[in-house]
Coordinates of C-alpha atoms and ligand atoms in Angstrom, one line a residue:
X967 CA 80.6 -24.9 73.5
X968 CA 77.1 -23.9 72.0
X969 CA 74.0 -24.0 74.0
X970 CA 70.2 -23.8 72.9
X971 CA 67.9 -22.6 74.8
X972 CA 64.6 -24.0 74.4
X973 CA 61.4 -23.0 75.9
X974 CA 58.4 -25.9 75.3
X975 CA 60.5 -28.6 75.4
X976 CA 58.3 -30.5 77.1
X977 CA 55.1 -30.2 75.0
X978 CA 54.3 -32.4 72.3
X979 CA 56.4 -30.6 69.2
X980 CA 59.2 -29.8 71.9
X981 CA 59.5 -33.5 72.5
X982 CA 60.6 -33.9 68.9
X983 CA 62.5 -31.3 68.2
X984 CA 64.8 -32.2 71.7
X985 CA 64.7 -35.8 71.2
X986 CA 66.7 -34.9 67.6
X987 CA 68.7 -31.7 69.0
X988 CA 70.5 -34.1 71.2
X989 CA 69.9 -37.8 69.9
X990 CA 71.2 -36.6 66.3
X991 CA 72.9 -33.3 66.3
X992 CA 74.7 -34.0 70.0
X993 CA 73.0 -30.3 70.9
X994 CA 73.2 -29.4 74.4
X995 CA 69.8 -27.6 75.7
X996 CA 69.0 -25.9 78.7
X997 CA 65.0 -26.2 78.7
X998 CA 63.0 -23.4 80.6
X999 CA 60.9 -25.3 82.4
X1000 CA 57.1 -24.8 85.0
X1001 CA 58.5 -27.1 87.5
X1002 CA 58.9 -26.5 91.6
X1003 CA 62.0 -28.4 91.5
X1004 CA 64.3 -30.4 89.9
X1005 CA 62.4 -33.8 90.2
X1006 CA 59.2 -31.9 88.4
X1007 CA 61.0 -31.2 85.5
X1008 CA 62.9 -34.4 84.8
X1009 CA 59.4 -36.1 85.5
X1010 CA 58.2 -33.3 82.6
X1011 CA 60.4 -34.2 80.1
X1012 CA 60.3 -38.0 80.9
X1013 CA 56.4 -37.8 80.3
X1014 CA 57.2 -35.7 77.1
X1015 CA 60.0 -37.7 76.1
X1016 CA 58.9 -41.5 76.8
X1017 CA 57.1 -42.0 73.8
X1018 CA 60.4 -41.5 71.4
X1019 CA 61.8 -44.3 73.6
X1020 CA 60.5 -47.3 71.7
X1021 CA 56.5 -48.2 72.4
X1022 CA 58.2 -52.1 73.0
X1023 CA 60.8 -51.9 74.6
X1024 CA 61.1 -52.3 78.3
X1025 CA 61.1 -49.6 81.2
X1026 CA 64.8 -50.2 81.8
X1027 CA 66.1 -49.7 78.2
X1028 CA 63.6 -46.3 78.1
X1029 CA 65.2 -45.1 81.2
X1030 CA 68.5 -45.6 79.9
X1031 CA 67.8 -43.9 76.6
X1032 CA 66.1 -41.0 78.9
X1033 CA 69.7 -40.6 80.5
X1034 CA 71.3 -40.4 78.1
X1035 CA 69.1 -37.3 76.6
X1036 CA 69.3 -36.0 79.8
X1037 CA 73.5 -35.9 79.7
X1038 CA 72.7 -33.1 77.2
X1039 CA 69.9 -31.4 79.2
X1040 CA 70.2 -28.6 81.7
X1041 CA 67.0 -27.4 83.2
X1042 CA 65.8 -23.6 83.6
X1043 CA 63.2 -23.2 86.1
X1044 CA 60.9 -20.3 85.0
X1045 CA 57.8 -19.3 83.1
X1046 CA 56.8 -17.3 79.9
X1047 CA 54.6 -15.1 81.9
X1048 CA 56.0 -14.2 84.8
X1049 CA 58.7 -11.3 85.2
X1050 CA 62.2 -12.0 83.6
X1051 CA 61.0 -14.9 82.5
X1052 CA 60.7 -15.9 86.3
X1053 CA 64.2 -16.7 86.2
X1054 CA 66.4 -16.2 89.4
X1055 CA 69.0 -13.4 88.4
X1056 CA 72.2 -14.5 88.7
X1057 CA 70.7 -18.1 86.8
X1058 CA 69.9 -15.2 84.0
X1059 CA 73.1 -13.7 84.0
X1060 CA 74.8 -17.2 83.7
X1061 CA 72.9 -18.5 81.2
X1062 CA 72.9 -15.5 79.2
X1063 CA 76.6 -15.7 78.8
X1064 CA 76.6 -19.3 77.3
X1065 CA 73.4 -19.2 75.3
X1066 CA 74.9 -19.2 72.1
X1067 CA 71.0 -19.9 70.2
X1068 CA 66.9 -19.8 71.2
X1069 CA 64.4 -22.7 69.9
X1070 CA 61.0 -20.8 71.1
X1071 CA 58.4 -23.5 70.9
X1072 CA 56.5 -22.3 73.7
X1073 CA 52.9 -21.6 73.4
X1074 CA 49.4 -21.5 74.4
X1075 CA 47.2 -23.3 72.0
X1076 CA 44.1 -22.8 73.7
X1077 CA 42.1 -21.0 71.1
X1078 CA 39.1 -20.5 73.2
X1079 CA 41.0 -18.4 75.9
X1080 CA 42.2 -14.9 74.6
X1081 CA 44.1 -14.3 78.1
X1082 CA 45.8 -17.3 77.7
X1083 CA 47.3 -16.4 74.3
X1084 CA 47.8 -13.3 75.2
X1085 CA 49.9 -13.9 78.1
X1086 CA 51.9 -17.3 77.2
X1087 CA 52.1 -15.9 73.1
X1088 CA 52.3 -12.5 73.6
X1089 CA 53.7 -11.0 76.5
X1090 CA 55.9 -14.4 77.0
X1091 CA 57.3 -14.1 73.5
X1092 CA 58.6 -10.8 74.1
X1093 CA 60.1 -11.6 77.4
X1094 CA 61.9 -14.6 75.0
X1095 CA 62.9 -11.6 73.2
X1096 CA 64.3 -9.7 76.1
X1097 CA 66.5 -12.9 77.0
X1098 CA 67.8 -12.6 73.4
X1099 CA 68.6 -9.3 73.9
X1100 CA 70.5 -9.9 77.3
X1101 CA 72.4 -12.9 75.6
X1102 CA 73.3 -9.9 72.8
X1103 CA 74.0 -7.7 75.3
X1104 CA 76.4 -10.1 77.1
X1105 CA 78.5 -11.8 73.8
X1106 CA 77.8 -9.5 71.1
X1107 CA 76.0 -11.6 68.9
X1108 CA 72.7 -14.5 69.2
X1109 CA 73.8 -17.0 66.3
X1110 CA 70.2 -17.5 65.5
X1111 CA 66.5 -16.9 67.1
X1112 CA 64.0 -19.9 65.9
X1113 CA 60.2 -18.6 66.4
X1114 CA 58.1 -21.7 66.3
X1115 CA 54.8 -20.0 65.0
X1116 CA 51.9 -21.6 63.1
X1117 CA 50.5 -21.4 59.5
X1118 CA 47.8 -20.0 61.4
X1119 CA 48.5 -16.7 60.8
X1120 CA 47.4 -16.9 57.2
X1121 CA 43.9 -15.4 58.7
X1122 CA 40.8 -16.5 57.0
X1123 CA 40.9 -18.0 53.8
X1124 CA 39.7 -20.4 51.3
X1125 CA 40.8 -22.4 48.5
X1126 CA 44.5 -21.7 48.3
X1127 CA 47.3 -22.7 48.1
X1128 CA 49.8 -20.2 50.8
X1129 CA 53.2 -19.2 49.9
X1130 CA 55.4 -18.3 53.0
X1131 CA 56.3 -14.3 52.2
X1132 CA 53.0 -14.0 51.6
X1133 CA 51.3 -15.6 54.6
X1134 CA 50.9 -13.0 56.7
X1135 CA 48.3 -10.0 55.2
X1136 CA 47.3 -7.3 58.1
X1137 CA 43.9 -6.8 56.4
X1138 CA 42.5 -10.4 56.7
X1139 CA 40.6 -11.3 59.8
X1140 CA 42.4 -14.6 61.6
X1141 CA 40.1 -17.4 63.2
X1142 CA 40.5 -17.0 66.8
X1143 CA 42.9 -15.2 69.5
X1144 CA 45.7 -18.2 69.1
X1145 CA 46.6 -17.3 65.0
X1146 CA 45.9 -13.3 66.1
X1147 CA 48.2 -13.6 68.9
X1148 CA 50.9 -16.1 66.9
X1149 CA 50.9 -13.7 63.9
X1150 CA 51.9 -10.7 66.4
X1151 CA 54.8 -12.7 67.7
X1152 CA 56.5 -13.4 64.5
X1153 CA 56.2 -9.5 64.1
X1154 CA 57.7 -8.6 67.2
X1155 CA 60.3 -11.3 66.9
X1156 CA 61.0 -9.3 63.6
X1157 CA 61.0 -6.1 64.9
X1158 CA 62.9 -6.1 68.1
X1159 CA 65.7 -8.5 66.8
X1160 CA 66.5 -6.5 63.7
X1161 CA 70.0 -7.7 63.0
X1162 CA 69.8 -11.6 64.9
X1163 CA 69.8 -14.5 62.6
X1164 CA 66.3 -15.1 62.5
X1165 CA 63.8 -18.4 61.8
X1166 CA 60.0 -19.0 61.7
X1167 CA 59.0 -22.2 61.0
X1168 CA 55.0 -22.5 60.8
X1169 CA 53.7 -26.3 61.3
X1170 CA 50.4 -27.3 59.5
X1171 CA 47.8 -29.8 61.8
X1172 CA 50.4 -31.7 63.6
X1173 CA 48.5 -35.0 63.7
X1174 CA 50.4 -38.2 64.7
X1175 CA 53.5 -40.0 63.9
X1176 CA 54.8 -41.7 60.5
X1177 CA 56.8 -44.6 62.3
X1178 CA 54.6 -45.2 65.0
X1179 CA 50.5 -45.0 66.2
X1180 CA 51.3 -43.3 69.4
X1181 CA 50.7 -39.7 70.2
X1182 CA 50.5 -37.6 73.2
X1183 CA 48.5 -35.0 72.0
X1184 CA 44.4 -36.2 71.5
X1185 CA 43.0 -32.6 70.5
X1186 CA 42.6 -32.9 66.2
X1187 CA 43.0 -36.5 66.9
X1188 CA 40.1 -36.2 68.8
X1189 CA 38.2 -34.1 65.9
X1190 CA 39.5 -36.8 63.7
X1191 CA 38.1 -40.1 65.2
X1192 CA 34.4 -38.5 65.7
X1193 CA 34.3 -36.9 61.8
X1194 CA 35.8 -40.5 60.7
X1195 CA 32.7 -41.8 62.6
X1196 CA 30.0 -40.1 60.9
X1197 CA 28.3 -41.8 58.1
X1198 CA 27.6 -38.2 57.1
X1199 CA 29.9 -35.4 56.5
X1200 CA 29.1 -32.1 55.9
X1201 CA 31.5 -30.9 53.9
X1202 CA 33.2 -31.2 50.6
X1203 CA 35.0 -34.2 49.9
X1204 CA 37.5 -32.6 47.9
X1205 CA 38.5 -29.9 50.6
X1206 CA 42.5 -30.7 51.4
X1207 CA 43.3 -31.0 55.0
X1208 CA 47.2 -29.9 55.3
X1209 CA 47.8 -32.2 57.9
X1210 CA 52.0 -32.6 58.3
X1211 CA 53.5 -35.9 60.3
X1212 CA 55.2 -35.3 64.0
X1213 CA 58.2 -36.5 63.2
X1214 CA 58.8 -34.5 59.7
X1215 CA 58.0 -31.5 62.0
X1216 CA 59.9 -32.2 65.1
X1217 CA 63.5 -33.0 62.1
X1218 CA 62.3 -29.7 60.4
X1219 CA 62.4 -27.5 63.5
X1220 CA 65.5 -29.2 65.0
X1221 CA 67.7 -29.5 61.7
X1222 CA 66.5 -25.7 60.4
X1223 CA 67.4 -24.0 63.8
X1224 CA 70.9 -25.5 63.4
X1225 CA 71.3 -25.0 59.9
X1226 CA 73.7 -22.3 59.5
X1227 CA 73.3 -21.7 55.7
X1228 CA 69.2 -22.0 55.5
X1229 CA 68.2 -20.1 51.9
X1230 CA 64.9 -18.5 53.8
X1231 CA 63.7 -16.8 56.9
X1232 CA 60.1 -18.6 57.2
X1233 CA 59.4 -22.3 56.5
X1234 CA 55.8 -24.1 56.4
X1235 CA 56.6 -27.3 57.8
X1236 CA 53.8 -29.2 55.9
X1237 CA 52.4 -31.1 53.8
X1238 CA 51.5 -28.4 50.6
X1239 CA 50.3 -29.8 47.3
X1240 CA 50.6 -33.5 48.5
X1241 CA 48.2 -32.8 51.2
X1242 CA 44.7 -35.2 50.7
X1243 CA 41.3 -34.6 50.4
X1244 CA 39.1 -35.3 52.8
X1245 CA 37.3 -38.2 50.6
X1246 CA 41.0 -40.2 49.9
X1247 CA 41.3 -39.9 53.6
X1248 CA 38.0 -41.9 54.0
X1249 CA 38.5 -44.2 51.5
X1250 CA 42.3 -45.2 53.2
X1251 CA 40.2 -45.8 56.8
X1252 CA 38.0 -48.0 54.9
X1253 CA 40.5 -49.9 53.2
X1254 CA 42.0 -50.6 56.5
X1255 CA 38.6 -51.2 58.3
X1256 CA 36.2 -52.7 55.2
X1257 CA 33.1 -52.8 57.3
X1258 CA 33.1 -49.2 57.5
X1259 CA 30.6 -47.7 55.2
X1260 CA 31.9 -45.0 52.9
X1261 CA 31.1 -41.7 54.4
X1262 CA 28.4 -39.7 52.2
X1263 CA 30.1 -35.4 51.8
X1264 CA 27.0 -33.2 52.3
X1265 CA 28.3 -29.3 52.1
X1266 CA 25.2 -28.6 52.2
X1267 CA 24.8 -29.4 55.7
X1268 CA 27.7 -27.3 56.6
X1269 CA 25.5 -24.1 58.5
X1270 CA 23.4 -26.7 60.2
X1271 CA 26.0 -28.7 61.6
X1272 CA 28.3 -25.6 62.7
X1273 CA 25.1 -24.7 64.5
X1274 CA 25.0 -27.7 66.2
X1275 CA 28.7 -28.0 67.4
X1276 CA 27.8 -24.7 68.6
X1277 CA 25.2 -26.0 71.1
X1278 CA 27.0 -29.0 71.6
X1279 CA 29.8 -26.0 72.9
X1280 CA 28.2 -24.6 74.9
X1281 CA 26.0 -27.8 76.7
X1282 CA 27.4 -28.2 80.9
X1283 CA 30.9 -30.1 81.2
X1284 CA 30.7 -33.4 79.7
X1285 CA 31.8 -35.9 76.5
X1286 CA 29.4 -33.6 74.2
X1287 CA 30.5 -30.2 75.0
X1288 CA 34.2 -31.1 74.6
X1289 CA 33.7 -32.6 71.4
X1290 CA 31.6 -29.2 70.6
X1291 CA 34.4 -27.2 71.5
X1292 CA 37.0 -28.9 69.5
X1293 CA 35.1 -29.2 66.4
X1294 CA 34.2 -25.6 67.0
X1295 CA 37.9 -24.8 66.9
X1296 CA 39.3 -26.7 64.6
X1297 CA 36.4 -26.8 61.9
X1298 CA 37.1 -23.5 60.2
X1299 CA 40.9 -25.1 59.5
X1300 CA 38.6 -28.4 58.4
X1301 CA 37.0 -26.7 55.8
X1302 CA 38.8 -24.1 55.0
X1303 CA 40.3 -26.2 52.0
X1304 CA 44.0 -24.0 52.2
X1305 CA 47.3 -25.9 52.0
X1306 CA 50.9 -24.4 52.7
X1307 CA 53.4 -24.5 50.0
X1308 CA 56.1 -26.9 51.5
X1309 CA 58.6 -26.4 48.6
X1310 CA 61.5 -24.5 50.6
X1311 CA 61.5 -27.2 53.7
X1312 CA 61.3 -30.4 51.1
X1313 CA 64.5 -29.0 49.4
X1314 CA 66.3 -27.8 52.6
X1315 CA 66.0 -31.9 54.4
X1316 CA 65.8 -33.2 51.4
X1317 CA 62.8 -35.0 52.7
X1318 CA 58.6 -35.1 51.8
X1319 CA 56.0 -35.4 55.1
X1320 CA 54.3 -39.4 54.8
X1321 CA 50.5 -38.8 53.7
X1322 CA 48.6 -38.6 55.9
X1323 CA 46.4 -41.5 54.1
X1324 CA 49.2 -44.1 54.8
X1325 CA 49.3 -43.3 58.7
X1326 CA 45.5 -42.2 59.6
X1327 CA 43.9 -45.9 59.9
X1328 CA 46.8 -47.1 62.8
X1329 CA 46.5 -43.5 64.5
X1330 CA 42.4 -43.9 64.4
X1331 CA 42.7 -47.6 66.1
X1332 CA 45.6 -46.9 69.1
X1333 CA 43.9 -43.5 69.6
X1334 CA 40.1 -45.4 70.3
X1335 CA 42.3 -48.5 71.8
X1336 CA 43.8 -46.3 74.5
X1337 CA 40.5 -43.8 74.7
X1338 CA 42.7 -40.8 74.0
X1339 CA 44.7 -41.2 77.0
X1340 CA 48.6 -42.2 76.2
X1341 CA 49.6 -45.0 78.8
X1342 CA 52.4 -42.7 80.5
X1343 CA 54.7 -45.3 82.2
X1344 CA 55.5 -43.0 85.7
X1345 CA 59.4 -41.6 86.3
X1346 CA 61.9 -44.4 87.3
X1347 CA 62.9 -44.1 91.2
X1348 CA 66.7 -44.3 90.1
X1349 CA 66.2 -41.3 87.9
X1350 CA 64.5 -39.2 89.7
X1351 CA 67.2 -39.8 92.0
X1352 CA 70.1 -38.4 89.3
X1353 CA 72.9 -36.3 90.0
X1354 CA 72.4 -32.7 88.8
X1355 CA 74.5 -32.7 85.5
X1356 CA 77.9 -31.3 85.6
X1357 CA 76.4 -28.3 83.3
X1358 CA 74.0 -27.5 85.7
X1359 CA 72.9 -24.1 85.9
X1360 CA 69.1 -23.9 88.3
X1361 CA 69.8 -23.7 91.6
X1362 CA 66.6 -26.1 92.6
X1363 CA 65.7 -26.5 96.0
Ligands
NAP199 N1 50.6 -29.2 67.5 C1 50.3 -28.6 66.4 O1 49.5 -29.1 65.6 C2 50.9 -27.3 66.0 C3 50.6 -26.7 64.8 C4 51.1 -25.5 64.4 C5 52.0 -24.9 65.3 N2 52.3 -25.4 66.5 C6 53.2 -24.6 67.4 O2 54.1 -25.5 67.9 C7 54.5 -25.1 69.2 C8 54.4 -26.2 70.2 O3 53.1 -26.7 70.2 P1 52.7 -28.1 70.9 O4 51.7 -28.7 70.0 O5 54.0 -28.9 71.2 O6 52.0 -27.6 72.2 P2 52.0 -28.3 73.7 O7 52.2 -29.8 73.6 O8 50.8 -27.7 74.4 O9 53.4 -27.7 74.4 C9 53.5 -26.4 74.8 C10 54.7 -26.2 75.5 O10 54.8 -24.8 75.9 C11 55.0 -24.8 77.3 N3 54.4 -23.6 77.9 C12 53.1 -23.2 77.7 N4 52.9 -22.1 78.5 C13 54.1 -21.9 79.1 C14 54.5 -20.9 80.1 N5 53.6 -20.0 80.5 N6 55.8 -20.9 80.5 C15 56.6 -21.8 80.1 N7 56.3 -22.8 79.2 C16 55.0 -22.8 78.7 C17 54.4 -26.1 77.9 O11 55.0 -26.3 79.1 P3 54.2 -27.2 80.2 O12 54.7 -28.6 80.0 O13 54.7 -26.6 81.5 O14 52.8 -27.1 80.0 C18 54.8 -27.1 76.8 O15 56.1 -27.5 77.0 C19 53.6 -23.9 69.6 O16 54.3 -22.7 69.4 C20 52.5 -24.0 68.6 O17 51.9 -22.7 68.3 C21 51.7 -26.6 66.9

């Protein structure tokens, strides 16, 4: 029997990729998990998972869907930064004998903290490596390592449009410590795994769902509902924002990894040529909301405004200095007017990302509607209370 392991199954992207790895492909998954017991991480992936469930229907049909992802689901107790993956030995030993594939999703995305890429993206990725290499070690072969990286790693640049084998150029300059330390990764991955099957798939700006308005992560959405706001922007209205939809992402990474026949090693998973300009995004928010005004593009006003979001930054906790800090990280990718040739991941599904423009105006009202907060509905007594599964592997106090 084949067995994934998955690190970041819990996160936002993880959520996705697991809900399809076992809902459509029948995949079973042991998930490395930061819980202190068993309870933790069910409640995790519950809190991850929940959203996939169906926004309408009832607690009990969502808790019965739950259980029956977590059938397939054996949870890993351990962390990307801490020794061996902070995985009890003999757990180690026995999992490395029936890993038969890794899904790394894992990452820290906090751009403003170098320590914290360093750590979860660096020094976690290669101990993901040294699992691989135990796996190896024990059954002679890893059928394939995914690395779940980020278009990121393109550095700076502007006006362009990126082809995958030529993403990655050691003599640009990247944005900030998370594309540094993501672009290092895929190069370790590459180096220390010479002969394993290997995958990268690098996501765009993940930014809501197609099929539905909910969302668990607020970040760019965030970004997205104050620029909407702004009867003045300053930028160019023709700059393309590559922004890719959840659920195109979370099928790419889960369908690729399995894939045994894929024609390439790296995949953008987004949105490429089709991407929109900032101005046809505007104009679809005002066709759904026509007492908007029209929002005036002032690049102009770019220096001053960066200036600002920089004070804004730096301003004592509160509602202004988190905006400042997001727009601060996220503008350069704003502006930057770059898209990622999607070519190779449209031919492999079979399948095109939903514009952005036909999703953004439902996203912008649930997002204000719920004040960035998604309405977690809390862990079920009865499931909580499960069984271990008969696949269990943790030995959870
Ligand atoms: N979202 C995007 O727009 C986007 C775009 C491009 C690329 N990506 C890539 O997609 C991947 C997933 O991103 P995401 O948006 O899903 O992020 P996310 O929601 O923040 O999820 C991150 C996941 O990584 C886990 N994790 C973080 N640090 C860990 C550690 N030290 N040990 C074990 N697990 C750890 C988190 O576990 P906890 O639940 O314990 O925190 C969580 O499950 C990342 O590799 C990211 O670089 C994302």
């Amino acid at each position: 029997m084949s067995l994934v392991f998955v690190t970041g199954g819990t996160g936002y992207l993880g959520s996705y990729a697991v809900t399809r790895l076992v809902l459509h492909h029948d995949a079973k998954l042991a998930l490395l998990v930061r819980a202190k017991n068993k309870k933790d991480a069910i409640a995790k992936l519950w809190n991850g998972l929940q959203m996939h469930a169906g926004a309408h229907e009832s607690a009990a049909s969502k808790a019965e869907w739950f259980e029956r992802v977590l059938e397939n689901v054996t949870f890993v107790s351990g962390d990307l930064t801490a020794p061996h993956l902070g995985m009890d030995p003999r757990v180690r030993s026995e999992l490395a004998e029936r890993t038969s594939s890794i899904l790394h999703i894992a990452a820290s995305l906090n751009r403003r903290s170098e320590k914290a890429c360093l750590n979860a993206n660096l020094r976690g990725t290669l101990s993901v490596v040294g699992f691989a290499r135990d796996v190896i070690a024990k059954r002679g072969r890893l059928e394939r390592f995914t690395d779940v990286s980020t278009v990121a790693v393109c550095g700076r640049r502007f006006r362009e449009v990126v082809q995958e084998d030529l993403a990655i150029d050691w003599e640009r300059s990247d944005y900030d410590p998370y594309a540094r330390t993501k672009k290092f990764a895929e190069h370790m991955v590459e180096e220390l795994l010479p002969d394993t099957d290997r995958l990268v798939v690098r996501p765009s700006i993940v930014m809501g769902d197609s099929r539905f308005p909910q969302t668990t992560q607020f970040d760019m959405v965030r970004s997205f509902c104050a620029l909407a706001d702004m009867p003045v922007l300053p930028m160019s209205g023709a700059a393309r924002l590559d922004i890719v939809n959840a659920d195109f992402v979370g099928r790419a990474i889960a369908d690729l990894h399995l894939k045994r026949d894929t024609k390439h090693r790296i995949y953008h998973l987004s949105s490429g040529t089709g991407s929109k300009s900032a101005e046809a995004i505007g104009t679809a928010l005002l066709s759904k909301y026509p007492s908007r005004r029209p929002p005036r593009f002032v690049p102009q006003a770019s220096r001053a405004f960066e200036a600002t979001v920089n004070r804004m930054a730096n301003l004592p906790k509160g509602t202004l200095s988190l905006y400042g800090a997001l727009l601060k990280v996220f503008w350069p990718y704003i502006v930057f007017d770059t898209v990622f040739d999607n070519t190779r991941v449209c031919e492999e599904l079979g399948e095109t990302p939903v514009p952005f423009t036909e999703y953004c105006g439902e996203l912008y009202r649930w997002s204000r509607e719920v004040k960035f907060a998604y309405p977690f509905v809390p862990l079920p007594e009865r499931l909580a209370k499960l069984a271990a599964p008969s696949q269990e592997i943790t030995t959870w106090a």
